[in-house]
Amino acid sequence: MQVFKFGGASVKDSEAVRNVLSILKSQVKEPTVVVVSAMGKITNKLEELVKAYFYKEGDVQSIFEEVKSFHLNIAEQLFPNVADPVYSELNNVFVEMQWALEEEPAYSYDHHYDQLVSQGEVLSTKIISAFLESSGLRNKWMDARGLIQTDNTYREGKVDYALSEDLVQKELLPVLKTHQLVLIQGFIGGTSENFTTTLGREGSDYTAALLAYFTNARQVIIWKDVAGVLNADPKYFRNTKKIDELSYHDAIELTYFGASVIHPKTIKPLQNKGIPLIVKSFLDPNAIGTSIHEGDQRLQMASYIFKDKQILLSIQAKDFSFIAEDNLSEIFNLFSKHGVRVNMMQNSAISFSVCVDDEQHKIQNLLSDLQNHFRVLYNSNVQLMTIRNYDQDIVNKLSQNKIILIEQRSRNTCQLVMKSEEAGG
Ligand code: ASP
Ligand code: MG
């Protein structure tokens, strides 16, 4: 058996969903678990909805209407019969969301986030499962919240491997004996108290890897809108090159530094069982893509990982004394408490600098905690560039017209925190 994963871009509209049907028809020759993300950019929209609801910033009802009509429009293109049962299935989800939105927030922001944002995956899988079925592709819709069990770290659920493995083997594997296709949500899981959790943004890849691990799958294929793993993000770079083969080790490094092609947590479970991961284009399903597998061949090609909208924090003791181990331990505890991931760090005698994603509310909460004990300077709107297999020419070229705030080099990797010159210091 194998696991397929279709991300948001591959199911962004009705045409895309029809393309998924044609890929499944032509490529599936064995029992296959199909993991699907929320459609298009709907997760961002749902994030907006949670913000509006929780912080009372913005018009909850009109954002919710956008979410509804986006899905209903796609459904109308796929199910011309207005009496199709898919409409009442979608409506049930909308009603559940409406009720939640009418209540005053009673839990943490992250808890509410997970209950609402997870519905993107529920809606997409309901639509796609029904569409495949109506097109003659028999499949079973399953609920990931009953299989992928996590603790209650909302928005970053920690997966209980033993429990989830047991559930997947007992509940999902037998279904593959009677149905060639199982359709299931990526990104979401459930707690022992039956709340929904999410696994972190872009977490559907991770779900695919977990399901492959639990079922001892032969391979995982992630279908993307690019030809495979590229040496740079085509959003920011011209003349990108596709990497044909990649070791697990290199893949982990690339994703760790922020290459957004695969979720960083995806590789480890696959590596532990030696399950190959193939990344290929849903626009060109017969092309070869990138194969990630065991191997000690190191990638020689230079690769570039660019992270925009970063914020650089410089943390100093209030009395300008040295930053010592006990300060660092306190600082790290606060980062962990607020769930802020460190993208790069550097320390000098009196200050500790950290580059993080500029996630407004999280950073504000972190800052106010940090400021109880430290002086914190910050520089927003900076960029973090990571270059693997760099040379000086590349570094010079990429830092042209930029002010370098921090530079850090190891033998293979160079990281630059930069600011555009015109933006000022
Ligand atoms: N829909 C979720 C997100 O956009 C999960 C995923 O796409 O992998 O973050
Ligand atoms: Mg997505």
Short mmCIF file of C-alpha atoms and ligand atoms in Angstrom, two decimals:
data_model
loop_
_atom_site.label_atom_id
_atom_site.label_comp_id
_atom_site.label_asym_id
_atom_site.label_seq_id
_atom_site.Cartn_x
_atom_site.Cartn_y
_atom_site.Cartn_z
CA MET A 1 0.00 0.00 0.00
CA GLN A 2 0.99 3.61 -0.35
CA VAL A 3 0.07 7.09 0.88
CA PHE A 4 -0.70 10.07 -1.35
CA LYS A 5 -0.93 13.64 -0.14
CA PHE A 6 -2.67 16.47 -1.95
CA GLY A 7 -2.05 19.97 -0.59
CA GLY A 8 -4.21 23.07 -0.77
CA ALA A 9 -3.02 24.15 -4.23
CA SER A 10 -3.92 20.78 -5.71
CA VAL A 11 -7.55 21.16 -4.60
CA LYS A 12 -7.96 24.91 -4.92
CA ASP A 13 -11.00 24.85 -7.22
CA SER A 14 -13.28 22.45 -9.05
CA GLU A 15 -10.85 22.04 -11.97
CA ALA A 16 -8.12 21.06 -9.54
CA VAL A 17 -10.41 18.52 -7.87
CA ARG A 18 -11.16 17.00 -11.29
CA ASN A 19 -7.42 16.74 -11.83
CA VAL A 20 -7.08 14.83 -8.54
CA LEU A 21 -9.69 12.41 -9.83
CA SER A 22 -7.73 11.87 -13.02
CA ILE A 23 -4.45 11.35 -11.11
CA LEU A 24 -6.08 8.79 -8.84
CA LYS A 25 -7.64 7.03 -11.82
CA SER A 26 -4.36 6.76 -13.69
CA GLN A 27 -1.88 6.30 -10.83
CA VAL A 28 -3.55 4.11 -8.24
CA LYS A 29 -2.93 0.40 -8.70
CA GLU A 30 -2.83 -0.64 -5.05
CA PRO A 31 -4.56 0.22 -1.77
CA THR A 32 -3.91 3.91 -1.16
CA VAL A 33 -4.51 6.30 1.72
CA VAL A 34 -5.17 9.76 0.29
CA VAL A 35 -4.40 12.62 2.68
CA VAL A 36 -5.92 15.96 1.72
CA SER A 37 -5.42 19.53 2.98
CA ALA A 38 -7.91 22.34 3.12
CA MET A 39 -8.79 23.83 -0.26
CA GLY A 40 -6.64 26.64 -1.67
CA LYS A 41 -5.85 29.31 0.88
CA ILE A 42 -8.83 28.55 3.09
CA THR A 43 -6.67 27.86 6.16
CA ASN A 44 -5.54 31.50 6.06
CA LYS A 45 -9.17 32.59 5.80
CA LEU A 46 -10.08 30.41 8.77
CA GLU A 47 -7.20 31.93 10.73
CA GLU A 48 -8.69 35.33 9.98
CA LEU A 49 -12.03 34.03 11.20
CA VAL A 50 -10.58 32.85 14.52
CA LYS A 51 -8.82 36.16 15.03
CA ALA A 52 -11.99 38.10 14.35
CA TYR A 53 -13.95 35.85 16.68
CA PHE A 54 -11.47 35.68 19.54
CA TYR A 55 -10.06 39.18 19.53
CA LYS A 56 -13.24 40.79 18.21
CA GLU A 57 -11.19 42.36 15.42
CA GLY A 58 -13.21 42.37 12.24
CA ASP A 59 -16.48 41.03 10.96
CA VAL A 60 -16.89 37.41 11.99
CA GLN A 61 -20.05 36.85 10.02
CA SER A 62 -18.78 38.17 6.71
CA ILE A 63 -15.56 36.13 6.91
CA PHE A 64 -17.63 33.06 7.74
CA GLU A 65 -19.84 33.74 4.72
CA GLU A 66 -16.72 33.83 2.55
CA VAL A 67 -15.66 30.44 3.86
CA LYS A 68 -19.10 29.01 3.17
CA SER A 69 -19.52 30.42 -0.30
CA PHE A 70 -16.01 29.38 -1.33
CA HIS A 71 -16.85 25.74 -0.60
CA LEU A 72 -20.39 25.93 -1.92
CA ASN A 73 -19.16 27.40 -5.22
CA ILE A 74 -16.77 24.51 -5.70
CA ALA A 75 -19.48 22.03 -4.70
CA GLU A 76 -21.90 23.56 -7.23
CA GLN A 77 -19.40 22.98 -10.03
CA LEU A 78 -18.95 19.38 -9.01
CA PHE A 79 -22.49 18.44 -7.97
CA PRO A 80 -25.08 20.01 -10.27
CA ASN A 81 -27.90 18.17 -8.50
CA VAL A 82 -29.03 20.47 -5.68
CA ALA A 83 -30.39 17.47 -3.79
CA ASP A 84 -27.00 15.78 -3.67
CA PRO A 85 -26.38 14.57 -0.10
CA VAL A 86 -23.02 16.38 -0.07
CA TYR A 87 -24.89 19.65 0.54
CA SER A 88 -26.40 18.48 3.79
CA GLU A 89 -23.00 17.14 4.88
CA LEU A 90 -21.43 20.54 4.25
CA ASN A 91 -24.30 22.26 5.91
CA ASN A 92 -23.83 20.18 9.06
CA VAL A 93 -20.27 21.41 9.32
CA PHE A 94 -21.34 25.02 8.74
CA VAL A 95 -24.01 24.77 11.44
CA GLU A 96 -21.51 23.38 13.91
CA MET A 97 -19.17 26.28 13.12
CA GLN A 98 -21.98 28.83 13.39
CA TRP A 99 -22.85 27.55 16.87
CA ALA A 100 -19.24 27.77 17.95
CA LEU A 101 -19.01 31.34 16.67
CA GLU A 102 -22.13 32.38 18.57
CA GLU A 103 -20.63 31.32 21.91
CA GLU A 104 -18.28 33.61 23.80
CA PRO A 105 -14.70 32.26 23.71
CA ALA A 106 -14.31 30.00 26.76
CA TYR A 107 -10.91 28.47 26.12
CA SER A 108 -7.48 29.65 24.98
CA TYR A 109 -6.97 31.21 21.58
CA ASP A 110 -5.09 28.13 20.39
CA HIS A 111 -7.88 25.82 21.52
CA HIS A 112 -10.51 27.75 19.57
CA TYR A 113 -8.14 28.00 16.63
CA ASP A 114 -7.93 24.24 16.35
CA GLN A 115 -11.67 23.64 16.64
CA LEU A 116 -12.40 26.11 13.83
CA VAL A 117 -9.40 25.95 11.52
CA SER A 118 -9.54 22.14 11.35
CA GLN A 119 -12.90 22.40 9.58
CA GLY A 120 -11.07 23.39 6.39
CA GLU A 121 -9.78 19.84 6.07
CA VAL A 122 -13.14 18.36 7.05
CA LEU A 123 -14.91 20.36 4.33
CA SER A 124 -12.36 19.59 1.63
CA THR A 125 -12.36 15.85 2.28
CA LYS A 126 -16.16 15.72 2.35
CA ILE A 127 -16.35 17.40 -1.04
CA ILE A 128 -13.59 15.34 -2.61
CA SER A 129 -14.71 12.01 -1.22
CA ALA A 130 -18.25 12.57 -2.50
CA PHE A 131 -16.97 13.73 -5.88
CA LEU A 132 -14.74 10.67 -6.35
CA GLU A 133 -17.61 8.42 -5.36
CA SER A 134 -19.98 10.12 -7.80
CA SER A 135 -17.34 9.69 -10.51
CA GLY A 136 -17.14 5.96 -9.92
CA LEU A 137 -14.07 5.96 -7.68
CA ARG A 138 -15.15 4.07 -4.63
CA ASN A 139 -13.56 5.36 -1.44
CA LYS A 140 -14.05 5.55 2.28
CA TRP A 141 -14.00 8.91 4.08
CA MET A 142 -12.32 8.61 7.46
CA ASP A 143 -11.94 11.05 10.32
CA ALA A 144 -8.31 11.72 11.26
CA ARG A 145 -9.44 13.02 14.65
CA GLY A 146 -10.25 9.46 15.68
CA LEU A 147 -6.91 8.06 14.48
CA ILE A 148 -4.15 10.60 14.98
CA GLN A 149 -4.17 11.07 18.75
CA THR A 150 -2.30 13.97 20.29
CA ASP A 151 -1.82 15.66 23.62
CA ASN A 152 -3.60 18.96 24.14
CA THR A 153 -0.86 21.25 22.86
CA TYR A 154 -3.23 23.12 20.60
CA ARG A 155 -1.82 24.24 17.23
CA GLU A 156 1.20 22.00 17.70
CA GLY A 157 -0.32 18.72 18.84
CA LYS A 158 2.28 16.17 19.96
CA VAL A 159 1.34 12.84 18.46
CA ASP A 160 0.96 9.80 20.70
CA TYR A 161 2.66 7.30 18.40
CA ALA A 162 1.72 4.11 20.24
CA LEU A 163 -1.94 4.98 20.58
CA SER A 164 -2.27 6.32 17.04
CA GLU A 165 -0.48 3.34 15.55
CA ASP A 166 -2.84 1.02 17.35
CA LEU A 167 -5.90 2.92 16.13
CA VAL A 168 -4.66 3.12 12.55
CA GLN A 169 -3.90 -0.58 12.47
CA LYS A 170 -7.25 -1.53 13.98
CA GLU A 171 -9.50 0.97 12.20
CA LEU A 172 -7.87 2.03 8.97
CA LEU A 173 -5.93 -0.99 7.71
CA PRO A 174 -8.96 -3.30 7.53
CA VAL A 175 -10.82 -0.72 5.44
CA LEU A 176 -8.12 -1.02 2.78
CA LYS A 177 -9.14 -4.64 2.30
CA THR A 178 -12.59 -3.60 1.10
CA HIS A 179 -11.85 -0.15 -0.36
CA GLN A 180 -8.87 0.62 -2.53
CA LEU A 181 -9.00 4.26 -1.45
CA VAL A 182 -9.27 5.83 1.98
CA LEU A 183 -9.74 9.58 2.01
CA ILE A 184 -8.59 11.39 5.14
CA GLN A 185 -7.74 14.89 6.42
CA GLY A 186 -4.18 15.99 6.87
CA PHE A 187 -3.12 18.44 9.60
CA ILE A 188 -5.70 17.47 12.23
CA GLY A 189 -5.86 15.11 15.17
CA GLY A 190 -7.85 14.52 18.33
CA THR A 191 -7.24 14.46 22.08
CA SER A 192 -8.41 11.96 24.67
CA GLU A 193 -11.12 14.47 25.61
CA ASN A 194 -12.36 14.49 22.01
CA PHE A 195 -11.18 17.96 21.18
CA THR A 196 -9.59 18.64 17.85
CA THR A 197 -5.93 19.58 17.57
CA THR A 198 -3.81 20.67 14.63
CA LEU A 199 -0.24 19.65 13.97
CA GLY A 200 1.20 23.03 12.92
CA ARG A 201 0.75 24.93 9.66
CA GLU A 202 1.41 22.84 6.57
CA GLY A 203 1.10 19.76 8.75
CA SER A 204 -0.65 17.56 6.19
CA ASP A 205 2.69 16.25 4.96
CA TYR A 206 3.39 15.12 8.48
CA THR A 207 0.04 13.30 8.64
CA ALA A 208 0.92 11.49 5.42
CA ALA A 209 4.26 10.44 6.91
CA LEU A 210 2.61 9.26 10.14
CA LEU A 211 0.04 7.18 8.30
CA ALA A 212 2.78 5.65 6.16
CA TYR A 213 4.76 4.86 9.27
CA PHE A 214 1.82 3.27 11.08
CA THR A 215 0.77 1.18 8.08
CA ASN A 216 4.30 0.30 6.88
CA ALA A 217 3.53 1.81 3.51
CA ARG A 218 5.70 1.14 0.48
CA GLN A 219 6.02 4.81 -0.40
CA VAL A 220 4.57 8.29 0.08
CA ILE A 221 3.88 10.61 -2.83
CA ILE A 222 3.33 14.30 -2.15
CA TRP A 223 1.65 15.95 -5.14
CA LYS A 224 2.67 19.58 -5.54
CA ASP A 225 2.46 22.50 -7.94
CA VAL A 226 6.21 22.34 -8.52
CA ALA A 227 8.22 19.66 -10.33
CA GLY A 228 9.77 18.34 -7.12
CA VAL A 229 12.13 19.68 -4.49
CA LEU A 230 13.89 22.68 -6.01
CA ASN A 231 17.14 24.26 -4.87
CA ALA A 232 15.30 27.51 -4.12
CA ASP A 233 11.76 28.80 -3.84
CA PRO A 234 10.61 29.98 -7.32
CA LYS A 235 8.60 32.69 -5.54
CA TYR A 236 11.88 34.45 -4.75
CA PHE A 237 14.45 33.07 -7.18
CA ARG A 238 14.81 32.71 -10.92
CA ASN A 239 16.50 29.72 -12.58
CA THR A 240 15.70 27.23 -9.87
CA LYS A 241 16.85 23.65 -10.38
CA LYS A 242 15.04 20.47 -9.48
CA ILE A 243 16.87 18.04 -7.23
CA ASP A 244 16.35 14.48 -8.52
CA GLU A 245 17.52 12.54 -5.50
CA LEU A 246 17.88 13.64 -1.93
CA SER A 247 18.98 11.77 1.19
CA TYR A 248 16.78 11.92 4.27
CA HIS A 249 19.61 13.77 5.96
CA ASP A 250 19.73 16.58 3.39
CA ALA A 251 15.95 16.76 3.26
CA ILE A 252 15.80 17.20 7.03
CA GLU A 253 18.39 19.97 6.88
CA LEU A 254 16.66 21.82 4.05
CA THR A 255 13.29 21.71 5.75
CA TYR A 256 14.77 22.57 9.13
CA PHE A 257 16.13 25.82 7.72
CA GLY A 258 12.71 26.58 6.29
CA ALA A 259 12.53 25.17 2.76
CA SER A 260 8.76 25.21 2.56
CA VAL A 261 8.43 22.34 0.11
CA ILE A 262 7.87 19.74 2.86
CA HIS A 263 6.89 20.12 6.48
CA PRO A 264 10.00 19.65 8.66
CA LYS A 265 8.45 16.88 10.76
CA THR A 266 7.71 14.74 7.71
CA ILE A 267 11.04 13.09 7.09
CA LYS A 268 11.90 11.54 10.45
CA PRO A 269 9.11 8.93 10.64
CA LEU A 270 9.80 7.92 7.04
CA GLN A 271 13.52 7.66 7.66
CA ASN A 272 12.89 5.50 10.73
CA LYS A 273 11.22 2.90 8.55
CA GLY A 274 13.12 3.55 5.32
CA ILE A 275 9.96 4.56 3.46
CA PRO A 276 10.81 6.61 0.36
CA LEU A 277 9.11 9.98 -0.17
CA ILE A 278 8.46 11.17 -3.69
CA VAL A 279 7.59 14.77 -4.43
CA LYS A 280 6.04 15.32 -7.82
CA SER A 281 3.89 17.66 -9.81
CA PHE A 282 0.13 17.22 -9.99
CA LEU A 283 0.31 19.10 -13.29
CA ASP A 284 2.65 16.54 -14.80
CA PRO A 285 1.99 13.27 -12.97
CA ASN A 286 4.17 11.14 -15.21
CA ALA A 287 7.30 13.24 -14.69
CA ILE A 288 9.80 11.81 -12.25
CA GLY A 289 9.91 14.41 -9.47
CA THR A 290 12.27 14.15 -6.51
CA SER A 291 12.92 10.96 -4.63
CA ILE A 292 13.96 11.23 -0.97
CA HIS A 293 15.43 8.08 0.49
CA GLU A 294 18.28 6.60 2.49
CA GLY A 295 21.74 7.37 1.19
CA ASP A 296 24.99 8.97 2.19
CA GLN A 297 25.37 10.99 -0.98
CA ARG A 298 25.47 14.63 0.17
CA LEU A 299 23.77 17.22 -1.99
CA GLN A 300 26.44 19.25 -3.82
CA MET A 301 24.18 21.83 -5.42
CA ALA A 302 23.91 25.21 -3.71
CA SER A 303 20.46 25.70 -2.25
CA TYR A 304 18.79 28.83 -0.97
CA ILE A 305 16.15 29.24 1.67
CA PHE A 306 14.65 32.64 2.07
CA LYS A 307 12.43 33.68 4.95
CA ASP A 308 10.70 37.00 4.72
CA LYS A 309 8.82 38.91 7.46
CA GLN A 310 11.26 38.05 10.19
CA ILE A 311 11.86 39.91 13.38
CA LEU A 312 15.24 40.13 15.04
CA LEU A 313 15.17 40.36 18.83
CA SER A 314 18.25 41.40 20.80
CA ILE A 315 17.90 40.49 24.41
CA GLN A 316 20.11 42.06 27.07
CA ALA A 317 20.24 41.96 30.84
CA LYS A 318 18.69 45.14 32.28
CA ASP A 319 21.93 46.03 34.04
CA PHE A 320 23.98 45.24 30.90
CA SER A 321 25.69 42.37 32.69
CA PHE A 322 26.79 39.33 30.72
CA ILE A 323 24.19 37.01 29.27
CA ALA A 324 24.88 33.88 31.31
CA GLU A 325 23.52 30.35 31.34
CA ASP A 326 20.75 31.10 33.80
CA ASN A 327 19.56 34.00 31.58
CA LEU A 328 19.62 31.74 28.55
CA SER A 329 17.63 29.09 30.27
CA GLU A 330 15.01 31.66 31.26
CA ILE A 331 14.93 33.07 27.73
CA PHE A 332 14.50 29.63 26.14
CA ASN A 333 11.75 28.79 28.61
CA LEU A 334 9.82 31.86 27.52
CA PHE A 335 10.22 31.01 23.83
CA SER A 336 8.97 27.54 24.52
CA LYS A 337 6.08 28.79 26.67
CA HIS A 338 4.87 31.05 23.87
CA GLY A 339 5.50 28.50 21.15
CA VAL A 340 7.86 30.81 19.26
CA ARG A 341 10.26 28.91 17.04
CA VAL A 342 13.82 30.19 16.80
CA ASN A 343 14.98 30.42 13.19
CA MET A 344 18.49 31.58 14.03
CA MET A 345 20.32 32.67 17.16
CA GLN A 346 23.63 34.23 18.09
CA ASN A 347 25.08 35.42 21.35
CA SER A 348 27.69 37.98 22.26
CA ALA A 349 28.93 38.94 25.69
CA ILE A 350 26.04 41.17 26.60
CA SER A 351 23.31 40.29 24.19
CA PHE A 352 21.51 37.34 22.75
CA SER A 353 19.97 37.75 19.30
CA VAL A 354 17.19 35.65 17.88
CA CYS A 355 15.48 35.69 14.51
CA VAL A 356 11.84 34.55 14.55
CA ASP A 357 8.74 34.68 12.34
CA ASP A 358 6.79 37.87 12.92
CA GLU A 359 3.60 36.37 14.31
CA GLN A 360 1.96 39.43 15.81
CA HIS A 361 0.08 38.21 18.88
CA LYS A 362 2.55 35.51 19.85
CA ILE A 363 5.45 37.93 19.65
CA GLN A 364 3.64 40.59 21.65
CA ASN A 365 2.98 38.11 24.45
CA LEU A 366 6.56 36.88 24.35
CA LEU A 367 7.90 40.44 24.41
CA SER A 368 5.86 41.45 27.40
CA ASP A 369 7.15 38.42 29.34
CA LEU A 370 10.74 39.00 28.24
CA GLN A 371 10.58 42.66 29.15
CA ASN A 372 9.91 41.79 32.80
CA HIS A 373 13.52 40.73 33.12
CA PHE A 374 15.38 41.91 30.07
CA ARG A 375 15.90 44.84 27.80
CA VAL A 376 14.70 43.83 24.35
CA LEU A 377 15.55 45.67 21.16
CA TYR A 378 13.89 44.59 18.00
CA ASN A 379 14.22 45.07 14.31
CA SER A 380 11.20 44.12 12.28
CA ASN A 381 10.89 43.49 8.56
CA VAL A 382 14.16 41.69 8.26
CA GLN A 383 14.93 38.71 6.06
CA LEU A 384 16.72 35.49 6.86
CA MET A 385 18.67 33.89 4.06
CA THR A 386 20.14 30.43 4.49
CA ILE A 387 22.56 29.19 1.85
CA ARG A 388 23.71 25.60 1.86
CA ASN A 389 26.87 24.77 -0.08
CA TYR A 390 27.65 28.48 -0.32
CA ASP A 391 30.66 30.25 -1.68
CA GLN A 392 31.70 33.88 -1.22
CA ASP A 393 30.42 34.96 -4.66
CA ILE A 394 26.96 33.71 -3.86
CA VAL A 395 27.00 35.46 -0.48
CA ASN A 396 28.09 38.75 -2.07
CA LYS A 397 25.47 38.55 -4.75
CA LEU A 398 22.64 37.79 -2.38
CA SER A 399 23.55 40.52 0.07
CA GLN A 400 23.88 43.24 -2.56
CA ASN A 401 21.97 46.41 -1.55
CA LYS A 402 21.24 44.87 1.83
CA ILE A 403 22.45 45.67 5.30
CA ILE A 404 23.71 42.53 6.96
CA LEU A 405 22.65 42.54 10.61
CA ILE A 406 23.98 39.11 11.52
CA GLU A 407 26.08 36.61 9.66
CA GLN A 408 26.76 33.08 10.74
CA ARG A 409 28.75 30.42 8.90
CA SER A 410 29.46 26.77 9.32
CA ARG A 411 31.35 24.63 6.85
CA ASN A 412 28.29 24.00 4.67
CA THR A 413 25.79 26.62 5.68
CA CYS A 414 25.78 30.39 5.74
CA GLN A 415 22.94 32.35 7.34
CA LEU A 416 22.40 36.05 6.87
CA VAL A 417 19.92 38.25 8.67
CA MET A 418 19.45 41.23 6.37
CA LYS A 419 17.48 44.37 5.92
CA SER A 420 16.83 46.22 2.67
CA GLU A 421 18.91 49.40 2.44
CA GLU A 422 16.01 51.62 1.41
CA ALA A 423 14.03 50.52 4.47
CA GLY A 424 16.58 52.24 6.70
CA GLY A 425 18.28 50.87 9.84
N1 ASP B 1 -4.29 23.37 5.56
C1 ASP B 1 -3.18 23.43 6.46
C2 ASP B 1 -2.33 24.64 6.15
O1 ASP B 1 -2.56 25.29 5.14
C3 ASP B 1 -2.36 22.20 6.46
C4 ASP B 1 -1.64 21.93 5.17
O2 ASP B 1 -1.96 22.49 4.13
O3 ASP B 1 -0.73 21.10 5.18
O4 ASP B 1 -1.47 24.96 6.90
MG MG B 2 -1.81 24.25 2.81
#
